[in-house]
XYZ file of C-alpha atoms in Angstrom:
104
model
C 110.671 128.118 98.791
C 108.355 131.226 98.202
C 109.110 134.169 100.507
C 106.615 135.753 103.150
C 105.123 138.759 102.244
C 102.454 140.952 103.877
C 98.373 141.184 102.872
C 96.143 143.114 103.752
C 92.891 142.067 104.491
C 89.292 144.068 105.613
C 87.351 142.183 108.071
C 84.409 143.659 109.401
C 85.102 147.112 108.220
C 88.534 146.550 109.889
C 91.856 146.427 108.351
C 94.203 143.889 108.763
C 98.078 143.487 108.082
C 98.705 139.850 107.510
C 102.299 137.756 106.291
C 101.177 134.975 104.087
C 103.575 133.154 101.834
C 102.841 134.695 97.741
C 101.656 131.455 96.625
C 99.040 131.121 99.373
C 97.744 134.942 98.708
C 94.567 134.193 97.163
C 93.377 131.293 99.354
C 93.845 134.111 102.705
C 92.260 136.836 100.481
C 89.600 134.476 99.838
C 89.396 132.847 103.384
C 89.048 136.598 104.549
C 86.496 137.068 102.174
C 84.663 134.473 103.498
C 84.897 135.293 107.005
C 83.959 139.065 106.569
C 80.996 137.544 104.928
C 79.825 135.221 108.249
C 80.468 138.097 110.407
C 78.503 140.349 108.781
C 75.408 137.573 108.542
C 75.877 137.571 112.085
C 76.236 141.415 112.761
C 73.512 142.432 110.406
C 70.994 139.568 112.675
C 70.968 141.667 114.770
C 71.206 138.684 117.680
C 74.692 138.964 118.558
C 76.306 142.259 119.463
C 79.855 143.338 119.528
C 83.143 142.187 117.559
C 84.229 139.661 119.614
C 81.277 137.565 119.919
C 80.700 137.772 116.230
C 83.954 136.432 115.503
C 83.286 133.522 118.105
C 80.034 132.798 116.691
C 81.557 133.202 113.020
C 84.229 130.922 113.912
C 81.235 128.068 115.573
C 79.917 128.187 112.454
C 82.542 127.696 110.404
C 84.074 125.410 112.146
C 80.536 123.451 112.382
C 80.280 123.696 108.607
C 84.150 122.008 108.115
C 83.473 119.085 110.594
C 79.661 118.357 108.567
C 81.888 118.397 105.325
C 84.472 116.383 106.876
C 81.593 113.495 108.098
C 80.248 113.290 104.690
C 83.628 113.099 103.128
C 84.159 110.320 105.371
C 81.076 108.806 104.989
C 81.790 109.311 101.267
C 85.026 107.838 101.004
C 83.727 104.434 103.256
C 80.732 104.166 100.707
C 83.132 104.453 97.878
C 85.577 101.906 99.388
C 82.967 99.107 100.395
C 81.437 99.605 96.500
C 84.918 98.868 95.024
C 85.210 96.003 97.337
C 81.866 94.347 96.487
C 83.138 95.439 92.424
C 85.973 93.788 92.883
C 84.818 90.172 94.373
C 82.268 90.459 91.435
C 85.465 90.664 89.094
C 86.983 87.741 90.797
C 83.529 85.548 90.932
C 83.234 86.611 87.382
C 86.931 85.471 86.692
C 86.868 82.227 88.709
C 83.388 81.724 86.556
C 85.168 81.657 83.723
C 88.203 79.418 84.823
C 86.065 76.631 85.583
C 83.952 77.201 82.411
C 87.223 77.018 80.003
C 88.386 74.078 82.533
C 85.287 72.098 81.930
């Protein structure tokens, strides 16, 4: 089991002290990362003023951009599962095929 540790992360030119397992160090660095860089998009707009509403409308975003992933990953993984089917009654017509042509 790894052991919690603190990080510290800079988020729109503010500091924060966060625990975070070792292991999982680099994926909050680079989730921070990330974030800082959506808030400043949004800051530097110029449309949206103050902290708070920048980290709303970062986290909108963000959280629009994971469900869009998520439907095409899903939309992905039906597409790949209904080609495999239709590959694999091929396989069998193909198989059957052959049966009846060594039968014969």
């Amino acid at each position: 089991m790894s052991q919690s540790n603190t990080v510290n992360v800079q988020i729109l030119d503010k500091e924060y002290c966060i625990a975070c397992p070792a292991d999982e160090r680099a994926n909050l660095e680079g989730a921070a990362r990330y974030l800082d860089g959506k808030m400043r998009e949004i800051r530097s707009s110029g449309k949206v003023i103050g902290a708070d509403r920048i980290a709303v409308m970062a986290a909108l975003n963000i959280t629009h951009e994971l469900l869009h992933k998520q439907q095409n990953l899903d939309y992905q993984s039906s597409s790949t599962k209904e080609h495999v089917r239709t590959l694999l009654e091929r396989v069998d017509q193909a198989l059957a095929a052959d049966e009846e042509h060594r039968g014969a």
